[in-house]
PDB file of C-alpha atoms and ligand atoms in Angstrom:
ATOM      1  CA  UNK X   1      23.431  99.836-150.788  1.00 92.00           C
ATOM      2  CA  UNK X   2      21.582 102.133-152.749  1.00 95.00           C
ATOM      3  CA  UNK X   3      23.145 104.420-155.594  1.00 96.00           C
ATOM      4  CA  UNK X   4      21.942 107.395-157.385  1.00 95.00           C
ATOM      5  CA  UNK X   5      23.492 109.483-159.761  1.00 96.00           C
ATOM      6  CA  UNK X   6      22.593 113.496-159.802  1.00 96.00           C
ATOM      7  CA  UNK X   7      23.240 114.797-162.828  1.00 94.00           C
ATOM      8  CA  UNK X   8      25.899 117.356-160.976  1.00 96.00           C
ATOM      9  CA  UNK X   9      28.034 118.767-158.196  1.00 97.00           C
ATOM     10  CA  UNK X  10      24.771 121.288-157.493  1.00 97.00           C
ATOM     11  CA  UNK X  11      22.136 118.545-157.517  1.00 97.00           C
ATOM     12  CA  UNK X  12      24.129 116.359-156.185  1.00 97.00           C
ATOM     13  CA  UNK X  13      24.735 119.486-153.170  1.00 98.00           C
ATOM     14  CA  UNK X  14      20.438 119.584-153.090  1.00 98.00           C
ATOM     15  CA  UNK X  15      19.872 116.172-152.563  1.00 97.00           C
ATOM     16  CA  UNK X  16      22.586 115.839-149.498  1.00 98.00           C
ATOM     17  CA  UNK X  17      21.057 118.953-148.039  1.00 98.00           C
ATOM     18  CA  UNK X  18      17.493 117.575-148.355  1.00 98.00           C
ATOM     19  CA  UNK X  19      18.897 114.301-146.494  1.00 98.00           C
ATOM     20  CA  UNK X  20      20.032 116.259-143.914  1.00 98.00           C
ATOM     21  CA  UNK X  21      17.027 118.218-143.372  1.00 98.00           C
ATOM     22  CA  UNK X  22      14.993 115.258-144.009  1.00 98.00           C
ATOM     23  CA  UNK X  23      16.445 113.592-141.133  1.00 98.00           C
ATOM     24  CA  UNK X  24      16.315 116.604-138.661  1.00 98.00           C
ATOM     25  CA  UNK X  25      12.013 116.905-139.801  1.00 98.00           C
ATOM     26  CA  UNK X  26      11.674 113.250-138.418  1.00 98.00           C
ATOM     27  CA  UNK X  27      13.823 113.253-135.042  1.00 98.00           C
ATOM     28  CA  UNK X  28      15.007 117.016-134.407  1.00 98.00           C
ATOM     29  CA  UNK X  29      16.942 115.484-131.992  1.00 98.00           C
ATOM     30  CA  UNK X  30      19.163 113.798-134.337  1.00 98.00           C
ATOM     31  CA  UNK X  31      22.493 113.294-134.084  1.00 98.00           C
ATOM     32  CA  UNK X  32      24.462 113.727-137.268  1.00 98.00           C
ATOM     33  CA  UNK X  33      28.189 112.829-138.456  1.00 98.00           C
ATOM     34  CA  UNK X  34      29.633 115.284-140.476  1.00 98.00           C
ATOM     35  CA  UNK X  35      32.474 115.770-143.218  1.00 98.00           C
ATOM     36  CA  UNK X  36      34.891 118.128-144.291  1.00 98.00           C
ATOM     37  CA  UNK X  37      36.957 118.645-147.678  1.00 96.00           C
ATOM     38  CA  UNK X  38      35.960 119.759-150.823  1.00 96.00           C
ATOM     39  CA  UNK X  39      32.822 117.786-151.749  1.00 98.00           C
ATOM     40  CA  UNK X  40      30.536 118.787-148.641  1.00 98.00           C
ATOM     41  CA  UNK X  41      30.627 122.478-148.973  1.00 98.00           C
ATOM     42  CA  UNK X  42      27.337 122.259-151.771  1.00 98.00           C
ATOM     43  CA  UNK X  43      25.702 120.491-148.853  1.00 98.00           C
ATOM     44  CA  UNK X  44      26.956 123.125-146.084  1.00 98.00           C
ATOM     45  CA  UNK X  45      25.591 125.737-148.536  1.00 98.00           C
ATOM     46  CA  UNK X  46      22.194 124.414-149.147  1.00 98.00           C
ATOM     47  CA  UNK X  47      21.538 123.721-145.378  1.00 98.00           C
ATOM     48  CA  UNK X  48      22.814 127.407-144.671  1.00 98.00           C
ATOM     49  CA  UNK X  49      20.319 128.567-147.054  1.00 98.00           C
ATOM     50  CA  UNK X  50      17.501 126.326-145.731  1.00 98.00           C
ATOM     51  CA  UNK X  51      17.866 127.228-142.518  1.00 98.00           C
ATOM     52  CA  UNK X  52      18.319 131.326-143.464  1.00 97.00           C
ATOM     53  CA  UNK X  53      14.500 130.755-145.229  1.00 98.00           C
ATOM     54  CA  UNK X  54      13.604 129.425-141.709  1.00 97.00           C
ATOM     55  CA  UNK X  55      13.422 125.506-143.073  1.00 96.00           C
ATOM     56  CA  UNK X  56      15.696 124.113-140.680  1.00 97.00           C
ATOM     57  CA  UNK X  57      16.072 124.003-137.119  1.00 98.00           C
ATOM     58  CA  UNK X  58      19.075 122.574-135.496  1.00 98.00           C
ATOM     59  CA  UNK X  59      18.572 124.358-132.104  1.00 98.00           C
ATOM     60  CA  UNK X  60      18.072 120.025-130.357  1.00 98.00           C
ATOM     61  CA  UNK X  61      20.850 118.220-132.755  1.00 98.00           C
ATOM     62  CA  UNK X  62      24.031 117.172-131.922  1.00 98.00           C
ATOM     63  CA  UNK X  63      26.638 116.910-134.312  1.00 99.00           C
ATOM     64  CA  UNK X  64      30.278 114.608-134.371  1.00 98.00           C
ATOM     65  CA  UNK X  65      32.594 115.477-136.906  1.00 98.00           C
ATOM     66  CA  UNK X  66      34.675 112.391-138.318  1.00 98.00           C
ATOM     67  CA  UNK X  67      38.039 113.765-138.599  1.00 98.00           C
ATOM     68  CA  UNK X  68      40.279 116.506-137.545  1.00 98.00           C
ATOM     69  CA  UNK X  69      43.783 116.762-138.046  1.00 98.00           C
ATOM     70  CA  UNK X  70      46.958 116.710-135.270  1.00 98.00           C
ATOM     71  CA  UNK X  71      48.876 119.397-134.224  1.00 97.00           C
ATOM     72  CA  UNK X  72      45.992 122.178-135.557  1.00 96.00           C
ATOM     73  CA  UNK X  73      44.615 124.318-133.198  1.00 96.00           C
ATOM     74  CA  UNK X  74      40.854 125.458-133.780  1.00 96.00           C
ATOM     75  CA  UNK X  75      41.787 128.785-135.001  1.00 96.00           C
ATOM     76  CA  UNK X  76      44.357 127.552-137.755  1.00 97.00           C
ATOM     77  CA  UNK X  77      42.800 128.207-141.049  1.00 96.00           C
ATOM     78  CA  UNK X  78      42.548 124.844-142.645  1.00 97.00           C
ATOM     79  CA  UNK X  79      41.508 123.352-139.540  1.00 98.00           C
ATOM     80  CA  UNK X  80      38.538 120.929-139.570  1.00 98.00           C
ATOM     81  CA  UNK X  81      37.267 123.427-136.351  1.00 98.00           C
ATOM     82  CA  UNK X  82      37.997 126.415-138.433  1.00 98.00           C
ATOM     83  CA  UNK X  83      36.265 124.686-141.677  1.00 98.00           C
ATOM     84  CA  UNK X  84      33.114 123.983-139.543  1.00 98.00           C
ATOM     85  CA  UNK X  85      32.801 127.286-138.472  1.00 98.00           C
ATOM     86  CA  UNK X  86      33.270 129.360-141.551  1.00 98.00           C
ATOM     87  CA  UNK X  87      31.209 126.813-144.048  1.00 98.00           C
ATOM     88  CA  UNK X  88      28.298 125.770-141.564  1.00 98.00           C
ATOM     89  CA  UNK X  89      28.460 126.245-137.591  1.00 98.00           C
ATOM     90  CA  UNK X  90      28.265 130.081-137.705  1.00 98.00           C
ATOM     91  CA  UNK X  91      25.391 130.147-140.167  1.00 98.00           C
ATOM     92  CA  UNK X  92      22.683 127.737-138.071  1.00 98.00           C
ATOM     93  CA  UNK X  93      21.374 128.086-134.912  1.00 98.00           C
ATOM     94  CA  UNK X  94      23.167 124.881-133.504  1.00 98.00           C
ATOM     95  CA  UNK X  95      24.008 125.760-130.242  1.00 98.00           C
ATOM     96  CA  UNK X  96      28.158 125.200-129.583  1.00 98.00           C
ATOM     97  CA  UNK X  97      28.270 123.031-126.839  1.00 98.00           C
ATOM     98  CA  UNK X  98      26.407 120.771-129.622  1.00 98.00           C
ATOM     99  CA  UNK X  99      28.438 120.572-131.726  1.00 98.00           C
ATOM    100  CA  UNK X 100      32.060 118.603-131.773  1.00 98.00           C
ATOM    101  CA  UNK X 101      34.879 118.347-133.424  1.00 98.00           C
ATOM    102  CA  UNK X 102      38.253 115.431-132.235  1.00 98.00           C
ATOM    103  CA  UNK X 103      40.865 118.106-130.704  1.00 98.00           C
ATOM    104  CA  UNK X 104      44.286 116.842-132.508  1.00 97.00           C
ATOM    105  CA  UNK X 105      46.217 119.499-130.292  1.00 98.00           C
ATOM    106  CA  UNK X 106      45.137 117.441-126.897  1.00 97.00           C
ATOM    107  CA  UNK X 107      47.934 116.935-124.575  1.00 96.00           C
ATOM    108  CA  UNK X 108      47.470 112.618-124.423  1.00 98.00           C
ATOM    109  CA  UNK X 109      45.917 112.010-127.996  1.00 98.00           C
ATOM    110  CA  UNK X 110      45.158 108.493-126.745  1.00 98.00           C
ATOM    111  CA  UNK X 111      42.547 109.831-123.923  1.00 98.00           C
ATOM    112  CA  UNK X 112      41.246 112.145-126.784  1.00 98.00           C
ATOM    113  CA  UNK X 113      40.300 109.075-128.655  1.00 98.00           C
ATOM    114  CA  UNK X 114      38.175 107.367-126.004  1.00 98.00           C
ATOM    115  CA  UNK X 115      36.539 110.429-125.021  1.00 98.00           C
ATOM    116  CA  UNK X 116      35.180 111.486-128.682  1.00 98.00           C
ATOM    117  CA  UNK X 117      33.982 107.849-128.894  1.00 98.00           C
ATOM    118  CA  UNK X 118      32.346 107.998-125.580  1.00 98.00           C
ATOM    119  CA  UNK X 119      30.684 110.633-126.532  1.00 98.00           C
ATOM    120  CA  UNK X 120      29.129 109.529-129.633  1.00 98.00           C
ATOM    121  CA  UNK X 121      28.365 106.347-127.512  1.00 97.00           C
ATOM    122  CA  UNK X 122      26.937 108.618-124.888  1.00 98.00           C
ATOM    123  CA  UNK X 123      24.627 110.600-127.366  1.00 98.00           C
ATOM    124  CA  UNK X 124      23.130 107.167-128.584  1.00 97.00           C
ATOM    125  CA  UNK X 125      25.301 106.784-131.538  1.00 96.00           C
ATOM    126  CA  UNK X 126      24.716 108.616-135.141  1.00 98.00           C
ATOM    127  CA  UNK X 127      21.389 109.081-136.650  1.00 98.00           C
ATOM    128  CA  UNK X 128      23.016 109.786-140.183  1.00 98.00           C
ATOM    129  CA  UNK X 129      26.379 110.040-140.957  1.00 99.00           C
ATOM    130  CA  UNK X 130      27.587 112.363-143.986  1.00 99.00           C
ATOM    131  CA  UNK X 131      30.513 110.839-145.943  1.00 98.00           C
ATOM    132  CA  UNK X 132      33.244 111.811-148.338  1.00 98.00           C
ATOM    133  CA  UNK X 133      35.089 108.920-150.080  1.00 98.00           C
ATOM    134  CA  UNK X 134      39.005 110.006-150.847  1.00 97.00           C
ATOM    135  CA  UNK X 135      40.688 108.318-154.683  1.00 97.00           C
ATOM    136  CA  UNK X 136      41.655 106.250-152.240  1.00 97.00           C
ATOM    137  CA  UNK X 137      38.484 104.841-150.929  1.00 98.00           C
ATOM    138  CA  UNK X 138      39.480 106.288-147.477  1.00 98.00           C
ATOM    139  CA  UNK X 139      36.148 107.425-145.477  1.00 98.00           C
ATOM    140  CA  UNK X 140      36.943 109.863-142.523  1.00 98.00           C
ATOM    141  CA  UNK X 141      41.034 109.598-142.427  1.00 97.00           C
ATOM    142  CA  UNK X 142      40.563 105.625-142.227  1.00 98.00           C
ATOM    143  CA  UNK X 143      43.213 105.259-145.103  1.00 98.00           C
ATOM    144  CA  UNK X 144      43.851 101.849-146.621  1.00 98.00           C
ATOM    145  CA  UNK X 145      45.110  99.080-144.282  1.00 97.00           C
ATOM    146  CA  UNK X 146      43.205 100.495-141.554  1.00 97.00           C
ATOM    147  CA  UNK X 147      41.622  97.582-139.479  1.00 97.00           C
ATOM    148  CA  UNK X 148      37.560  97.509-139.741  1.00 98.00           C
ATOM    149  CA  UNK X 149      37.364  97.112-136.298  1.00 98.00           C
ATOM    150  CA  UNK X 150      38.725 100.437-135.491  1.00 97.00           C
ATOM    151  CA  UNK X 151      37.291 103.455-132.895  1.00 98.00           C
ATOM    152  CA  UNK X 152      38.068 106.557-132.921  1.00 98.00           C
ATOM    153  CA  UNK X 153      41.841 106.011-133.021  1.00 98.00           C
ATOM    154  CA  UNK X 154      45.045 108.243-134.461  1.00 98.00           C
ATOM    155  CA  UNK X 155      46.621 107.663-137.786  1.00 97.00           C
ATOM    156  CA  UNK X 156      48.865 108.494-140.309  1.00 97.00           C
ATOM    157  CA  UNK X 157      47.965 110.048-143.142  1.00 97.00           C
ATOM    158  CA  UNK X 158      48.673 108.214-146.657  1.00 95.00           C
ATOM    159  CA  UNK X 159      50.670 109.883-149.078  1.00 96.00           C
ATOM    160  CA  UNK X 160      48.063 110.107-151.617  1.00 94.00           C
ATOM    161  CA  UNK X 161      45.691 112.056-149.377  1.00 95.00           C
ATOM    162  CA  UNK X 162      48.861 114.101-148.427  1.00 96.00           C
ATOM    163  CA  UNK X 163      49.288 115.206-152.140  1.00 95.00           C
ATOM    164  CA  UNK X 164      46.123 115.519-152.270  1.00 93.00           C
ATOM    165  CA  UNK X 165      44.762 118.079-149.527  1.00 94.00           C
ATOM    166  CA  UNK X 166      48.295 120.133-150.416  1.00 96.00           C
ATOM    167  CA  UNK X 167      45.827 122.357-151.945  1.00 94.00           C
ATOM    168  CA  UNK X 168      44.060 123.484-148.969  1.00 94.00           C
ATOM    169  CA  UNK X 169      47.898 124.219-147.570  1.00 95.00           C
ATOM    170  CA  UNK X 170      49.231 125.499-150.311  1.00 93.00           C
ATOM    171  CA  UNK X 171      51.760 122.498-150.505  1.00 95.00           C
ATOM    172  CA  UNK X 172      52.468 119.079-149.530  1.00 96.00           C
ATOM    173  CA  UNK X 173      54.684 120.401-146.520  1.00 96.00           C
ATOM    174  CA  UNK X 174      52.630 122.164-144.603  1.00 96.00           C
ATOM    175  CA  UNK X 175      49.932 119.300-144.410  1.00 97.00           C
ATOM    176  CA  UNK X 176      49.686 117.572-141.166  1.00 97.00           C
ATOM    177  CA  UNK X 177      51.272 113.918-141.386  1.00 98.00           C
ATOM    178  CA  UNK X 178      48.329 112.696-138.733  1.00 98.00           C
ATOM    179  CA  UNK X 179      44.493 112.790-137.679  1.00 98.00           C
ATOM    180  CA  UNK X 180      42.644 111.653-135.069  1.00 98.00           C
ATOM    181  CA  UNK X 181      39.525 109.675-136.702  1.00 98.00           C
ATOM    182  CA  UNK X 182      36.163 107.835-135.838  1.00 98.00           C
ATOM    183  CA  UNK X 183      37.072 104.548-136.973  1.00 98.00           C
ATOM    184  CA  UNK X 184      35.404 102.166-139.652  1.00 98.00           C
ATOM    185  CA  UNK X 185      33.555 100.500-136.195  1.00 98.00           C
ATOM    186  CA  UNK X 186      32.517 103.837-134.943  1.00 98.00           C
ATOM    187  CA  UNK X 187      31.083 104.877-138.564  1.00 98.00           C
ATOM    188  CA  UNK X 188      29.373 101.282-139.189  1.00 98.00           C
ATOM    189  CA  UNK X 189      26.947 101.959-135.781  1.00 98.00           C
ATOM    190  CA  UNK X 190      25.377 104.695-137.531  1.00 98.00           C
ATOM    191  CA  UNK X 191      21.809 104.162-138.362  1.00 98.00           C
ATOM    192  CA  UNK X 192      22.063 105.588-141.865  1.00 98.00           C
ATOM    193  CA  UNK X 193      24.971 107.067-144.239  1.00 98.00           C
ATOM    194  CA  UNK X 194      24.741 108.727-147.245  1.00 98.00           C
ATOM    195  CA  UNK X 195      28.649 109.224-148.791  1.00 98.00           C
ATOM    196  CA  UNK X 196      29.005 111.837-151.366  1.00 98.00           C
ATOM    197  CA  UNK X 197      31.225 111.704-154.570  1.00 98.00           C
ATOM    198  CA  UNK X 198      32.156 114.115-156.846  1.00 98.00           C
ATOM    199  CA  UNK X 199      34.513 113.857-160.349  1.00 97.00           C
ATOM    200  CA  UNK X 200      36.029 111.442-162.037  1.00 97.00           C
ATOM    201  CA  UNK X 201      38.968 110.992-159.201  1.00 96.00           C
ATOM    202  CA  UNK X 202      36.614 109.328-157.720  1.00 98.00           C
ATOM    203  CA  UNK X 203      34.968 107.362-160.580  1.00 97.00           C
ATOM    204  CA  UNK X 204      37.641 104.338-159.040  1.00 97.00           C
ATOM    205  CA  UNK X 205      36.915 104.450-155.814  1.00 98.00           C
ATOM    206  CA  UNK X 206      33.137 104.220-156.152  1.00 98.00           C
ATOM    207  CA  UNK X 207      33.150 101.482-158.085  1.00 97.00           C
ATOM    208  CA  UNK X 208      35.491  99.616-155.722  1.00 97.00           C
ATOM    209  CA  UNK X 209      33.172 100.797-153.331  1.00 98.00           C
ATOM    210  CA  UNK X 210      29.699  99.319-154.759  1.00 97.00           C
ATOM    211  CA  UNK X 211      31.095  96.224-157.070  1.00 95.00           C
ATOM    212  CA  UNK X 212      34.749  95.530-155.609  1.00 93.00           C
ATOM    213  CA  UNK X 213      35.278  92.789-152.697  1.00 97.00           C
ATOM    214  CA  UNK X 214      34.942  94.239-148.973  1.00 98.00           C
ATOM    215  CA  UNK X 215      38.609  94.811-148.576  1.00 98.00           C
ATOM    216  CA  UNK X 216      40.722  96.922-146.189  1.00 98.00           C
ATOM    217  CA  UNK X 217      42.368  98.021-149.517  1.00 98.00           C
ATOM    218  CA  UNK X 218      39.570  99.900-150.366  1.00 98.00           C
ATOM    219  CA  UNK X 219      38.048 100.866-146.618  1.00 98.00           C
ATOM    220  CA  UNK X 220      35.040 102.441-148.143  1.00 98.00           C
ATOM    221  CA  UNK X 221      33.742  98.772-149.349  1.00 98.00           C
ATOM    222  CA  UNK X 222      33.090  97.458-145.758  1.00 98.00           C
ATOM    223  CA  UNK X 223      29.790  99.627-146.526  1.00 98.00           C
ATOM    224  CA  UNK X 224      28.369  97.273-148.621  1.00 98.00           C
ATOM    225  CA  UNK X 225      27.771  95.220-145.359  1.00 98.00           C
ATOM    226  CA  UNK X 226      26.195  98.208-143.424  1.00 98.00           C
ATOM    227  CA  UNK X 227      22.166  98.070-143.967  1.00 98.00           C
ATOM    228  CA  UNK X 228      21.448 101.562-144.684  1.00 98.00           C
ATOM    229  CA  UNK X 229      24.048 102.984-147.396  1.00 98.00           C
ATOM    230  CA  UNK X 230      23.279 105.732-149.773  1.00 98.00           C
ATOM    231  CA  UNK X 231      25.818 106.846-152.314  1.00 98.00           C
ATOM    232  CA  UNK X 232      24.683 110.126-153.543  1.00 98.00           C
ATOM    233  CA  UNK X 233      27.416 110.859-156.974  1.00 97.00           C
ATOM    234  CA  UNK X 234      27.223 112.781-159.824  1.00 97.00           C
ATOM    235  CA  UNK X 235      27.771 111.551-163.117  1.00 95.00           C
ATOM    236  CA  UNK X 236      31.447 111.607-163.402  1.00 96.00           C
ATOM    237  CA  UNK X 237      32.423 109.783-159.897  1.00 97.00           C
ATOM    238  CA  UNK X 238      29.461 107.160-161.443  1.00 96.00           C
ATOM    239  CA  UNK X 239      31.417 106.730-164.960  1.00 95.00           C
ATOM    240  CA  UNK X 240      32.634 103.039-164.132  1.00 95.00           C
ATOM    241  CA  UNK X 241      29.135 102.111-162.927  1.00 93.00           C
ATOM    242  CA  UNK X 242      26.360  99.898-164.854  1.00 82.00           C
ATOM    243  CA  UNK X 243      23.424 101.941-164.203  1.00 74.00           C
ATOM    244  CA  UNK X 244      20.045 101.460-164.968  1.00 70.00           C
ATOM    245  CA  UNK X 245      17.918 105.316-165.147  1.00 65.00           C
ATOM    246  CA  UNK X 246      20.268 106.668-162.989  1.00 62.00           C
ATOM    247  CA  UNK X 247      20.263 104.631-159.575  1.00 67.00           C
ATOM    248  CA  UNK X 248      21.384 101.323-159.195  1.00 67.00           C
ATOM    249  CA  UNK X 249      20.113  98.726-156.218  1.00 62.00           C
ATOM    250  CA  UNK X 250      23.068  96.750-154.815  1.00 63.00           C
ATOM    251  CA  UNK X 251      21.967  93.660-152.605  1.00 52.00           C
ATOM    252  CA  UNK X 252      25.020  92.495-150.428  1.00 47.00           C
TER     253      UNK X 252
HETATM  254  P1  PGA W   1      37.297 115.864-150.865  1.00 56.27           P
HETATM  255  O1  PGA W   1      37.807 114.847-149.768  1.00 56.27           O
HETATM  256  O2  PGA W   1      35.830 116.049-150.599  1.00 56.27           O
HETATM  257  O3  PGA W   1      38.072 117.119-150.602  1.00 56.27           O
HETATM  258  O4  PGA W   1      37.563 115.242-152.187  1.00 56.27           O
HETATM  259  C1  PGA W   1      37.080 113.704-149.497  1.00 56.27           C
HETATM  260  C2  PGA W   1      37.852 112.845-148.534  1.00 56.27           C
HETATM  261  O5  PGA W   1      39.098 112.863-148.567  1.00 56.27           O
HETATM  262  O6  PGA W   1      37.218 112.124-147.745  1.00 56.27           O
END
C-alpha cells in the first residue's frame, strides 16, 4: 500500500484525475469503478476539463459505479444516477450504454445484485477502482461489520453515514436507510485502487486504514492485503500518519 500526501483538496483533485487519465492512455478500454460523495467531485472536475482540452477519450471505457442508494429513482436529485450525470457523465463522451450505475428502485433487489456483479464479471472485472473512505472506514456503502467476502449485496446504512450524508438531503430524514453495494470481494478483484481522503474526519480512518489490524471494524483495512493500493490524501486526512517527505511505503 502506497501513501502520498498532496498538499490539498485541489492537488489532491489533479493527481486522481491524472490516475484516471493515466489509466485510460494505457488500455482505453479500461474499465473503471467509480465514487460518489463529496471528495470525488475535484476528480470529476479535472477529468471534465481534460477531456473539454481534448486530453481524454472515454468513447471504449466502461464504467461501474460502487454504490447507489434504495428507493431513488435516477432522476431524484441526490441520486448516485443523478450525481453521475450532473458532475461527470454529461460532460465526456462516454457513451450511456457504458456506463452503470446499481438501480436501488428494481422490483427484486436480490436479482439486481447478481446482475451488477455479473456484469462487472462479464466486462473482465475493474481496471482501477476510485475510492472514498467514510469516518467510518466504510468503502462503497460496505459499513462496519460487513463480511469481506461480500458481492454486490444490499445493506443498511450505519447511522454515522446517515448523519452524515443529511447534508446532501437537507436532513437526516430524508436519507435513504439502504444501498445496494459492490461488496469488499467485488472491490478486492480490481487490478488497481487508488482511495481518496480529504479533512481531518478522516485523519482516523486512514490511519486505521494503513497502520490498524485488517478488521471488519474498519472495512477499509482489508486493503492492506490487496497488491495494488494507492491512498491519495491531503494533509489533514494524513495528520495521524508517520510520514517520511510526504509518501509513506507500507509492506503488508
Ligand atoms: P464523502 O464520502 O466523499 O462525501 O466524504 C465518502 C464516503 O462516504 O465514502
Amino acid at each position: 500500500m502506497q501513501v502520498i500526501v498532496a498538499k490539498d483538496y485541489d492537488e489532491l483533485s489533479r493527481w486522481a484525475a491524472e490516475a484516471v487519465a493515466a489509466q485510460i492512455l494505457e488500455k482505453p478500454d479500461s474499465v473503471l469503478g467509480l465514487a460518489t460523495g463529496g471528495t470525488p467531485l475535484g476528480m470529476y472536475r479535472e477529468l471534465k476539463r481534460m477531456h473539454q482540452e481534448g486530453k481524454l477519450d472515454l468513447a471504449r471505457v466502461k464504467t461501474f459505479n460502487l454504490d447507489e442508494y434504495i428507493g431513488l429513482p435516477a432522476d431524484h436529485p441526490e441520486s448516485y444516477h443523478h450525481y453521475m450525470q450532473e458532475n461527470f457523465f454529461r460532460h465526456v463522451n462516454l457513451p450511456a450504454d457504458q456506463a452503470h450505475v446499481p438501480d436501488g428502485t428494481a422490483g427484486d433487489l436480490a436479482v439486481e445484485c447478481q446482475r451488477y456483479e455479473e456484469m462487472i464479471q462479464a466486462a473482465g472485472s475493474i481496471d482501477l477502482q476510485v475510492l472514498g473512505i467514510g469516518a467510518n472506514g466504510h468503502i462503497g456503502f460496505n459499513e462496519p461489520g460487513t463480511e469481506f467476502g461480500a458481492v454486490t449485496h444490499v445493506l443498511s446504512l450505519d447511522p454515522r453515514t446517515v448523519k452524515a450524508n443529511a447534508r446532501f438531503f437537507g436532513s437526516e430524514d430524508q436519507v435513504p436507510r439502504q444501498a445496494i453495494s459492490m461488496g469488499i470481494k467485488t472491490i478486492m478483484k480490481s487490478r488497481k485502487i487508488i482511495l481518496l481522503a480529504s479533512g481531518t474526519d478522516k485523519a482516523e480512518a486512514i490511519m486505521r486504514t494503513v497502520t490498524g489490524p485488517v478488521t471488519v471494524d474498519m472495512p477499509a483495512s482489508i486493503l492492506q492485503l490487496h497488491p495494488n493500493v494507492t491512498l491519495l490524501v491531503d494533509k489533514a486526512a494524513a495528520a495521524f500518519l508517520k510520514l517520511d517527505g510526504g509518501q509513506m511505503s507500507v509492506n503488508c
